[in-house]
GROMACS .gro file of C-alpha atoms in nm:
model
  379
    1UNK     CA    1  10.136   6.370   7.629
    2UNK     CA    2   9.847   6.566   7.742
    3UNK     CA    3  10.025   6.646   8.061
    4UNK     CA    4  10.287   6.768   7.861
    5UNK     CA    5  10.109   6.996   7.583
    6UNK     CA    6   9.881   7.143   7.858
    7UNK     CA    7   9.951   7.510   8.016
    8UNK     CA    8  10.026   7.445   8.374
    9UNK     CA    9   9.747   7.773   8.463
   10UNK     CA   10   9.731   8.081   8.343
   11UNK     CA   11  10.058   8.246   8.293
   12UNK     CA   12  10.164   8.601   8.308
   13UNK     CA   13  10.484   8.767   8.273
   14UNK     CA   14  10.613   8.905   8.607
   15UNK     CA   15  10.666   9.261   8.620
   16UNK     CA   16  10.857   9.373   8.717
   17UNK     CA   17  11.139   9.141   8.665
   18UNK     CA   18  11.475   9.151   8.833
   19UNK     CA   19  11.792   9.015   8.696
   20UNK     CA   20  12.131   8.968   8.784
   21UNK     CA   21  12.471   8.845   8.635
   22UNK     CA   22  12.806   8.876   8.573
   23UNK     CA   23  12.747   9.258   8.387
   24UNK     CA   24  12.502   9.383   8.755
   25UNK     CA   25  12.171   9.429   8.806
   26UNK     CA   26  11.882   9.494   8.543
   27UNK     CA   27  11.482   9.614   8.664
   28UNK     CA   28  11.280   9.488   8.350
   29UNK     CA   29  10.939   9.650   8.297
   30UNK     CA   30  10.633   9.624   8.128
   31UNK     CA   31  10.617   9.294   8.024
   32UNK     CA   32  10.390   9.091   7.826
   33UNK     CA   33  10.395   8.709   7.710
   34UNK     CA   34  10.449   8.634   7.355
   35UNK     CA   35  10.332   8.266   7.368
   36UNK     CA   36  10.500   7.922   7.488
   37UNK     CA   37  10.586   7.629   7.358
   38UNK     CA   38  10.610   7.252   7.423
   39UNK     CA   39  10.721   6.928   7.380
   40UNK     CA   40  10.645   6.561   7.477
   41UNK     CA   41  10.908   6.496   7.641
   42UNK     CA   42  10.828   6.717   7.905
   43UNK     CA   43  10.995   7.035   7.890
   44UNK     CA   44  10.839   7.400   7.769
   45UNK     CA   45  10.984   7.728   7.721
   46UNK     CA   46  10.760   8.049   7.757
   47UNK     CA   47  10.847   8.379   7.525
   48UNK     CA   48  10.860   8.761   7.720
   49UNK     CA   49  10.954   9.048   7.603
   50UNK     CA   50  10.970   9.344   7.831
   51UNK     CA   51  10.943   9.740   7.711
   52UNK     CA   52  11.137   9.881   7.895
   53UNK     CA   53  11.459   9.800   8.139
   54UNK     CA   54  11.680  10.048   8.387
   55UNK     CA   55  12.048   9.970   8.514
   56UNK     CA   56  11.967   9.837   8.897
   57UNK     CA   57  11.770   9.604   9.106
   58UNK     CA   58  11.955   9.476   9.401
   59UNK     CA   59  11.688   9.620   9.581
   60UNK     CA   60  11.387   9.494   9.434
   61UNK     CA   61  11.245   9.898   9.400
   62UNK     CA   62  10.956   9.902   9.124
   63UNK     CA   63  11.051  10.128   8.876
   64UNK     CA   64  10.699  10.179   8.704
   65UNK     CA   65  10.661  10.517   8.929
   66UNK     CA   66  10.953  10.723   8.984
   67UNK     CA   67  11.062  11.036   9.130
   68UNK     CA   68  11.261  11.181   8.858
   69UNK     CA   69  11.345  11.127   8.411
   70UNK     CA   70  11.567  11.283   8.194
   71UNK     CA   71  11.573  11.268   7.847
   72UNK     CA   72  11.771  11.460   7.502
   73UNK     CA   73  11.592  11.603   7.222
   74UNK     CA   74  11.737  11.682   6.910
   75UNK     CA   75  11.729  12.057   6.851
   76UNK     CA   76  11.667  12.188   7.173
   77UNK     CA   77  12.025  12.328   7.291
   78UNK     CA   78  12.031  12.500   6.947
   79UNK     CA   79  11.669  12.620   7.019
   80UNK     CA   80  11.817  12.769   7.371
   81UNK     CA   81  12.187  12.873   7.319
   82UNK     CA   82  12.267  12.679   7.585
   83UNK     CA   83  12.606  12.468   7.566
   84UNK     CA   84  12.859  12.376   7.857
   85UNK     CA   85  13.182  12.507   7.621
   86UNK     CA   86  13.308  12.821   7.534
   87UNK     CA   87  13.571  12.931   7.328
   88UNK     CA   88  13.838  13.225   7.315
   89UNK     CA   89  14.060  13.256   7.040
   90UNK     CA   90  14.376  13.507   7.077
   91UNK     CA   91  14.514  13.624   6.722
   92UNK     CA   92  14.896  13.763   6.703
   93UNK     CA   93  14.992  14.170   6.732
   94UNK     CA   94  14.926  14.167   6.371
   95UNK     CA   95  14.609  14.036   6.388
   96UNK     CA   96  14.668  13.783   6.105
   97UNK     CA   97  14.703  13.476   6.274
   98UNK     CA   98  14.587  13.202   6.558
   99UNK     CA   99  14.790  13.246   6.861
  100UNK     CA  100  14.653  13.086   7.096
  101UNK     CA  101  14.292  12.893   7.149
  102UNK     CA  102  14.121  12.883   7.502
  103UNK     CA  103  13.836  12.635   7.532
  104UNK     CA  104  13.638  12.573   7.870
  105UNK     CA  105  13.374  12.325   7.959
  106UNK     CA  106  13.160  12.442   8.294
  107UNK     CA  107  12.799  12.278   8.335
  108UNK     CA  108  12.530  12.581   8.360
  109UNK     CA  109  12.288  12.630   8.599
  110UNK     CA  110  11.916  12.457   8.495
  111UNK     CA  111  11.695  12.629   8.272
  112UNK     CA  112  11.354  12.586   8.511
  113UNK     CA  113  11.050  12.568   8.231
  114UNK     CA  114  10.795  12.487   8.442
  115UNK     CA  115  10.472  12.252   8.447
  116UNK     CA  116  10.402  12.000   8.721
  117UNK     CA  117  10.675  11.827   8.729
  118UNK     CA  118  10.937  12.111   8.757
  119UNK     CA  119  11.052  12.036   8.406
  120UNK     CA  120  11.428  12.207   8.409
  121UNK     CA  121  11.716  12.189   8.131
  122UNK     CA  122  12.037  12.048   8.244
  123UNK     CA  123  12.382  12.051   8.078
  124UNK     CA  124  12.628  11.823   8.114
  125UNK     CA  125  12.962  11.730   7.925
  126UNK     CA  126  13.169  11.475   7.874
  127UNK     CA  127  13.569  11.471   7.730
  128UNK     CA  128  13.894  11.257   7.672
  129UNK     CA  129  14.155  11.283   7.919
  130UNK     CA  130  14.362  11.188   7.622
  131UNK     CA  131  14.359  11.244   7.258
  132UNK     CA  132  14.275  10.963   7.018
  133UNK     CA  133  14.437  10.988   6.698
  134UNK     CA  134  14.598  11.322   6.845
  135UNK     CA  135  14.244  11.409   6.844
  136UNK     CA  136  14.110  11.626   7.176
  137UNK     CA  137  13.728  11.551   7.211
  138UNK     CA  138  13.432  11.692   7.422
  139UNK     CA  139  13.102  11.577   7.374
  140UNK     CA  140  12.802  11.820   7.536
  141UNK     CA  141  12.441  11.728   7.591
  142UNK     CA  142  12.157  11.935   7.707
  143UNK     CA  143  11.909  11.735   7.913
  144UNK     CA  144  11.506  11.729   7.991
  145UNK     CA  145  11.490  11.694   8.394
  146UNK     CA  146  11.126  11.636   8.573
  147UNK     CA  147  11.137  11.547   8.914
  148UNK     CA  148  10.821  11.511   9.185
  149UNK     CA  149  10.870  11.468   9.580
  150UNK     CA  150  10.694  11.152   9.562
  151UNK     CA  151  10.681  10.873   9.330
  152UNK     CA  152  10.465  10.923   9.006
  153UNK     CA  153  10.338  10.709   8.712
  154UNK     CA  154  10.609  10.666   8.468
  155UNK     CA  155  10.364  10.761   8.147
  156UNK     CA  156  10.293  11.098   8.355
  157UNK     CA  157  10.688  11.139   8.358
  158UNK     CA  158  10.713  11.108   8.009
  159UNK     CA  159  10.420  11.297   7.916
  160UNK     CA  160  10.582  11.610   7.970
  161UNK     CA  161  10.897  11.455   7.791
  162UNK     CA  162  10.684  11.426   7.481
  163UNK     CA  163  10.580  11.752   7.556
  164UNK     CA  164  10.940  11.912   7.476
  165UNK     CA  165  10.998  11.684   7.161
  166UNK     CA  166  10.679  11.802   6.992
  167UNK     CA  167  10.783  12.134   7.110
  168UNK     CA  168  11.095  12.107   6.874
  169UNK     CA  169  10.912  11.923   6.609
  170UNK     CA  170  10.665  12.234   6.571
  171UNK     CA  171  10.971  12.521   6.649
  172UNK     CA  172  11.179  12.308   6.357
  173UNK     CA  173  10.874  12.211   6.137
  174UNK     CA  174  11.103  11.860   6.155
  175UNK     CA  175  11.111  11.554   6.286
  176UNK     CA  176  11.316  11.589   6.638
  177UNK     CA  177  11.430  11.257   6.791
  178UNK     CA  178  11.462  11.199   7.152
  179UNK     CA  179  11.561  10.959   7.391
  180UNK     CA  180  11.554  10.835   7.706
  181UNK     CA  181  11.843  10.915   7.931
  182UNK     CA  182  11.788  10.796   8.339
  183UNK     CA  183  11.558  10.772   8.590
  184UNK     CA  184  11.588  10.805   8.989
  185UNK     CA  185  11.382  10.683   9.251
  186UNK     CA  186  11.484  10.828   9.615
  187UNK     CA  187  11.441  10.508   9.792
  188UNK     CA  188  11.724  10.294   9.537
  189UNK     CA  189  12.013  10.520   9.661
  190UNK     CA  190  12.369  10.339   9.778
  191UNK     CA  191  12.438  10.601  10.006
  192UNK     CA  192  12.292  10.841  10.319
  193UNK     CA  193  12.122  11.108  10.153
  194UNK     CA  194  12.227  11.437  10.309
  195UNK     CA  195  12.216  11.660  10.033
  196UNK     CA  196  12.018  11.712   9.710
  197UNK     CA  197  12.264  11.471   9.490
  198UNK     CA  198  12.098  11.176   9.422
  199UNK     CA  199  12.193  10.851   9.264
  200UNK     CA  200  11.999  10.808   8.876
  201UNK     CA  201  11.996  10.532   8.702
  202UNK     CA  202  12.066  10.434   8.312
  203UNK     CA  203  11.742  10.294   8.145
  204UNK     CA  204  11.665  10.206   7.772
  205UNK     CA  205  11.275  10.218   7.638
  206UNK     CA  206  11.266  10.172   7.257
  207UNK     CA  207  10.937  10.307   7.198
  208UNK     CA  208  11.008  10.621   7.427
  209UNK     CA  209  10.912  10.900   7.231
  210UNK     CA  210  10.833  10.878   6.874
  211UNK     CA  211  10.887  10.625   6.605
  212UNK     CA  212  11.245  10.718   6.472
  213UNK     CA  213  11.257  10.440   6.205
  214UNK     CA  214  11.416  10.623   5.864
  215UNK     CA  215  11.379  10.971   6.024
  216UNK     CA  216  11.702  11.166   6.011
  217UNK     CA  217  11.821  11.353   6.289
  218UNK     CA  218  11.806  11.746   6.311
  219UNK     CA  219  12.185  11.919   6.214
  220UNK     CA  220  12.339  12.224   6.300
  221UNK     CA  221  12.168  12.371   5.973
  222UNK     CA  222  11.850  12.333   6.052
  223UNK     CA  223  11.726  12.674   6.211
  224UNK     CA  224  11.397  12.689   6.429
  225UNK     CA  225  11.116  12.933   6.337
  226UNK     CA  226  11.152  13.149   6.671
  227UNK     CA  227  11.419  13.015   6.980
  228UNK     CA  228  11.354  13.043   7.306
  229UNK     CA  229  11.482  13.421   7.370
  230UNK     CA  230  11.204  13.485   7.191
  231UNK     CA  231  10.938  13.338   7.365
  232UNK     CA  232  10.789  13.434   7.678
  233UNK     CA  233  10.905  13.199   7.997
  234UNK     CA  234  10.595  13.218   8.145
  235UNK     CA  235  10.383  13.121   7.880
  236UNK     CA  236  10.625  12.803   7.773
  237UNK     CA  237  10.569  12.718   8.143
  238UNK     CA  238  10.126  12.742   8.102
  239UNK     CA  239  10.223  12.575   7.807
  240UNK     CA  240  10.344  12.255   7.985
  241UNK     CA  241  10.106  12.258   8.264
  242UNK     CA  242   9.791  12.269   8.032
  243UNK     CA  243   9.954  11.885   7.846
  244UNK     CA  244   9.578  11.736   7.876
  245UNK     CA  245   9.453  12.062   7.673
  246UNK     CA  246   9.753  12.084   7.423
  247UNK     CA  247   9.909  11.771   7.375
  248UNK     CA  248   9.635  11.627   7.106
  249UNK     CA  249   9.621  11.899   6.871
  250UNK     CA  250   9.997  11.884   6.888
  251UNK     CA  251  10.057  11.522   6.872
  252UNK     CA  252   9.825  11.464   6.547
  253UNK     CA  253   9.991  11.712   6.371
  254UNK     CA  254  10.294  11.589   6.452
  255UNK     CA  255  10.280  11.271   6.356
  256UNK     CA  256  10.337  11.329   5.962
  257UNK     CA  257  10.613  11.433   5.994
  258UNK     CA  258  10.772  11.098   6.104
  259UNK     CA  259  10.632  10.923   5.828
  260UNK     CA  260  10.769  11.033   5.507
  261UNK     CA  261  10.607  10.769   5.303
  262UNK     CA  262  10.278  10.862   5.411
  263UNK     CA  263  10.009  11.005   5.095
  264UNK     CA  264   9.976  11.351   5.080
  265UNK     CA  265   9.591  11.304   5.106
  266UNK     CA  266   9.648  11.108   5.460
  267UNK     CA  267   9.892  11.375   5.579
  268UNK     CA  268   9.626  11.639   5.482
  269UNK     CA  269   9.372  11.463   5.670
  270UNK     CA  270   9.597  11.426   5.999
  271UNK     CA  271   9.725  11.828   5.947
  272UNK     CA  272   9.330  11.895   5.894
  273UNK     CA  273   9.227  11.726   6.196
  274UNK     CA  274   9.486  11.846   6.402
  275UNK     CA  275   9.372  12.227   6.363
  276UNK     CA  276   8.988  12.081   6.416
  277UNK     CA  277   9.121  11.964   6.727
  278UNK     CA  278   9.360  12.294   6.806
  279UNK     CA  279   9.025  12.475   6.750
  280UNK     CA  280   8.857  12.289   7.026
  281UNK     CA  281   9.134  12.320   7.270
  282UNK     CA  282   9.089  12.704   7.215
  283UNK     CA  283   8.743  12.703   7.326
  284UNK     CA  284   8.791  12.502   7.633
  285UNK     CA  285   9.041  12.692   7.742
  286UNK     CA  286   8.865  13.029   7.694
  287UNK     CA  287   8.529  12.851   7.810
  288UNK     CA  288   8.326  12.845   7.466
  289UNK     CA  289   8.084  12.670   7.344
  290UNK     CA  290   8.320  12.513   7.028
  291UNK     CA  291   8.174  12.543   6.707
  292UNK     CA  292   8.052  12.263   6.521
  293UNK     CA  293   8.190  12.313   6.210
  294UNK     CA  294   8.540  12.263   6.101
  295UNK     CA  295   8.523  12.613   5.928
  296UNK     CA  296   8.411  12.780   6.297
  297UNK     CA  297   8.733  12.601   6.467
  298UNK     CA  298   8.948  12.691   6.200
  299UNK     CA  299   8.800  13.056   6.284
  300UNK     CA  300   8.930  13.026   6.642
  301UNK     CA  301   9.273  12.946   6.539
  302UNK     CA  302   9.324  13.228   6.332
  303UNK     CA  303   9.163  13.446   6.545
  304UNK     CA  304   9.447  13.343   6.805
  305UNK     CA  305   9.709  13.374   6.564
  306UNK     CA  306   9.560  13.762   6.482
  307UNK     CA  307   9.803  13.785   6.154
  308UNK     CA  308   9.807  13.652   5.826
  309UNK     CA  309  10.137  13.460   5.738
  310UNK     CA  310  10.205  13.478   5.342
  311UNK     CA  311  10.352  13.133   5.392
  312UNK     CA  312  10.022  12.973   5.464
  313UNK     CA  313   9.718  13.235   5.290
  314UNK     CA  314   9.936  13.295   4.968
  315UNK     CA  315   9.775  13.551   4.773
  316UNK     CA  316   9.404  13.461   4.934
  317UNK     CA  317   9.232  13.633   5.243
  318UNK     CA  318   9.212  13.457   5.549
  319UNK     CA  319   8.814  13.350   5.502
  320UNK     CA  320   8.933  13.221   5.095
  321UNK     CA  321   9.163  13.042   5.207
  322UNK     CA  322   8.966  12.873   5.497
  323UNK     CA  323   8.708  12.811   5.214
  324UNK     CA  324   9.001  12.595   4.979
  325UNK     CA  325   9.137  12.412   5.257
  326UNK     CA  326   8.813  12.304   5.369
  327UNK     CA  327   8.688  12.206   5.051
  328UNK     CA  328   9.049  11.997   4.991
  329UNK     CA  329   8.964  11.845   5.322
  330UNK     CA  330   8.628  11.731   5.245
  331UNK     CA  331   8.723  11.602   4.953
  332UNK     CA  332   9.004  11.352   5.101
  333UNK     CA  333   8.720  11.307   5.355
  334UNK     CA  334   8.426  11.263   5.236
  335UNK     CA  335   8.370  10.971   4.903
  336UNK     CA  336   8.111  11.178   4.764
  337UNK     CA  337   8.321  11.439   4.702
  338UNK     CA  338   8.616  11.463   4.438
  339UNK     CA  339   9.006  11.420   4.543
  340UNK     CA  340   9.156  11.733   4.496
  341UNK     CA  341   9.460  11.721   4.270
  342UNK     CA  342   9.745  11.596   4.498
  343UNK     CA  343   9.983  11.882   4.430
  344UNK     CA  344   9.709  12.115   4.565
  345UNK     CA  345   9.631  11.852   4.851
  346UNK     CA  346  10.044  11.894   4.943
  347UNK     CA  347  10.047  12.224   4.961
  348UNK     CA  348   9.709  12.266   5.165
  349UNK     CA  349   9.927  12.002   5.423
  350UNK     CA  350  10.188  12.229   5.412
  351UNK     CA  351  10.008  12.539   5.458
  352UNK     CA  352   9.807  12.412   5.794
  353UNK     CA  353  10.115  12.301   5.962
  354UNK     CA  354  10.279  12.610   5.906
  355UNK     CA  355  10.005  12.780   6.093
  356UNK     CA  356  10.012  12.526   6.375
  357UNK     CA  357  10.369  12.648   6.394
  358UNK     CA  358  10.225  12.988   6.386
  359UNK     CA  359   9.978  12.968   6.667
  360UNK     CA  360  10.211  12.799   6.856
  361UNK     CA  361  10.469  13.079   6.885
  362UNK     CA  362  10.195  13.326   6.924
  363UNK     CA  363  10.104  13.121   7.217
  364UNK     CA  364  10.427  13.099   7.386
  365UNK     CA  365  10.497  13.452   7.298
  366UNK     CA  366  10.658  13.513   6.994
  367UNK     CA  367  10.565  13.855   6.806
  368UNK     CA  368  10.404  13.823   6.460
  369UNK     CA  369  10.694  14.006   6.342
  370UNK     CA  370  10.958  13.756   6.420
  371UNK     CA  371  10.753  13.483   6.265
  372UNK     CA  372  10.711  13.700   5.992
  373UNK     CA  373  11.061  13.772   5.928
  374UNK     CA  374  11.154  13.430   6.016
  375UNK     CA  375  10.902  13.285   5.771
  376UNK     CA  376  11.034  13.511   5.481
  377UNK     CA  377  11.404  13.320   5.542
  378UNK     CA  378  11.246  12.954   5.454
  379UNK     CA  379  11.257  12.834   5.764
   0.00000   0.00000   0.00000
């Protein structure tokens, strides 16, 4: 009985894990043990659960670095105007009717953005050869590429993948979904390669991304703050590259708006810290010595931003305003000081994402004007 209820060693989960049956091949990675158990009569069974899993394996390639990703975000081919289909329609002589309707599907060429991993947009489309329910379909998709020439770190992949969604979540002032598409590795090809087409694989991560649980997905009626003709290419590419300086402001004031449940003091806290933390990220990268007040950071981020948005001051100056928020902060902050009512504490949440939103399109290039105007139509 001891024999039998004893762990035969230390046991870990092998990663990563290769599987095959009747459906192919299956690479599963990042795994972790979730327990065993036993019985006296001699026979055990041990729990795994793996995070992630991509569509091959005969090979036995470890897919934890890789040499390419792709990924869809909700948002951004309305955010780009990009989209594989275009339509003509004809009218009669008259002019009064349809007379004939011309639709064509052609895959344009990639949108480079930048960074370190030569982040590019892709199209792609998809249609029925025939109709179902005398129903012609054709689905389009606009895709996040990165690719390296050798083998990196999956998380450093999807870094700049995150990158793009909170990119959308700030340009859309939304929650923006996205997903994982495939991955390639250049050495887990079937064929020669003589050319630049390569072989990528279908994979599935849950967890890629953000939390989607009870967040809806963007529609065609939601309408960014600024799209990408507005923005300067250049400075959406420094953008990217600069992920270690960037991507924590962003993240923490992203994160609210995934969780719809969440107290308007916490989601004042997180929108408060985020702009403590976008202050700091503007004096590293213009080599300052970053205040040490949360009033002084705030400072830098207007100073960046260089207009006042009605949408976020109201009716107050820049410095007033600075002067409520703060004080709405402290006082979801700090126990010695009183709540402040939680209609005000809303809109003070409200107010300091729309300026992240702000500085961000100032950043990439955006005139004040356009956010101005922009602002004025709700979005």
């Amino acid at each position: 009985m001891v024999e039998a209820l004893g762990r035969n060693g230390t046991r870990t989960a092998p990663d990563p894990l290769f599987l095959r049956s009747s459906g192919g091949w299956l690479t599963l990675q990042d795994g972790v043990e979730l327990g065993s158990s036993v019985s006296t009569l001699g026979h055990s069974e041990q729990r795994l659960r793996y995070f992630r899993v991509v569509s091959t394996g005969a090979r036995g390639v470890d897919y934890s670095s890789v040499h390419g990703m792709s990924s869809t975000v909700d948002g951004l081919a309305t955010w780009t105007g990009r989209s594989p289909v275009t339509q003509q329609v004809l009218l009669d002589p008259a002019g009064q009717s349809v007379n004939e309707l011309f639709i064509r599907a052609r895959n344009l060429e990639p949108l480079p953005l930048g960074g370190p991993l030569s982040l590019k947009l892709t199209t792609s489309y998809t249609h029925s050869a025939r109709p179902k329910g005398g129903v012609y379909q054709i689905s389009t998709a606009l895709e996040v590429r990165t690719r390296s020439q050798e083998a990196v770190d999956w998380n450093v992949h999807s870094q700049a993948h995150r990158m793009i969604q909170d990119l959308m979540c700030l340009v859309y002032g939304k929650p923006a979904l996205s997903r994982l598409g495939t991955v390639m590795r250049e050495d887990d090809q079937e064929f020669e390669l003589r050319d630049e087409r390569r072989l990528w694989r279908d994979s599935y991560e849950p967890t890629f991304g953000r939390s989607a649980r009870g967040v809806e997905r963007l529609t065609d009626d939601d309408k960014p703050l600024f799209y990408f003709d507005d923005v300067d290419p250049e400075r959406v590419s420094a953008w990217l590259t600069a992920y270690d300086l960037w991507s924590r402001p962003t993240w923490i004031g992203v994160t609210p708006l995934f969780h719809a449940d969440l107290p308007v003091e916490s989601r004042l806290l997180q929108v408060a810290v985020a702009l403590e933390a976008l202050g700091a990220a503007i004096a590293e990268r213009d080599h300052k010595k970053p205040p040490k007040t949360f009033e002084g950071l705030l400072s830098l981020v207007w100073q960046s931003v260089a207009f006042a948005p009605k949408q976020v001051v109201g009716e107050f100056s820049i410095d007033e305003w600075g002067k409520r928020f703060n004080q709405a902060y402290k006082g979801v902050k700090h126990a010695d000081n009183s709540l402040p009512d939680p209609l005000d504490a809303f809109h003070r949440a409200q107010e300091g994402l729309t300026l992240i939103r702000c500085w961000l399109g100032i950043e990439l290039g955006v005139s004040s004007a356009t956010l101005n105007e922009n602002l004025t139509e709700g979005r």
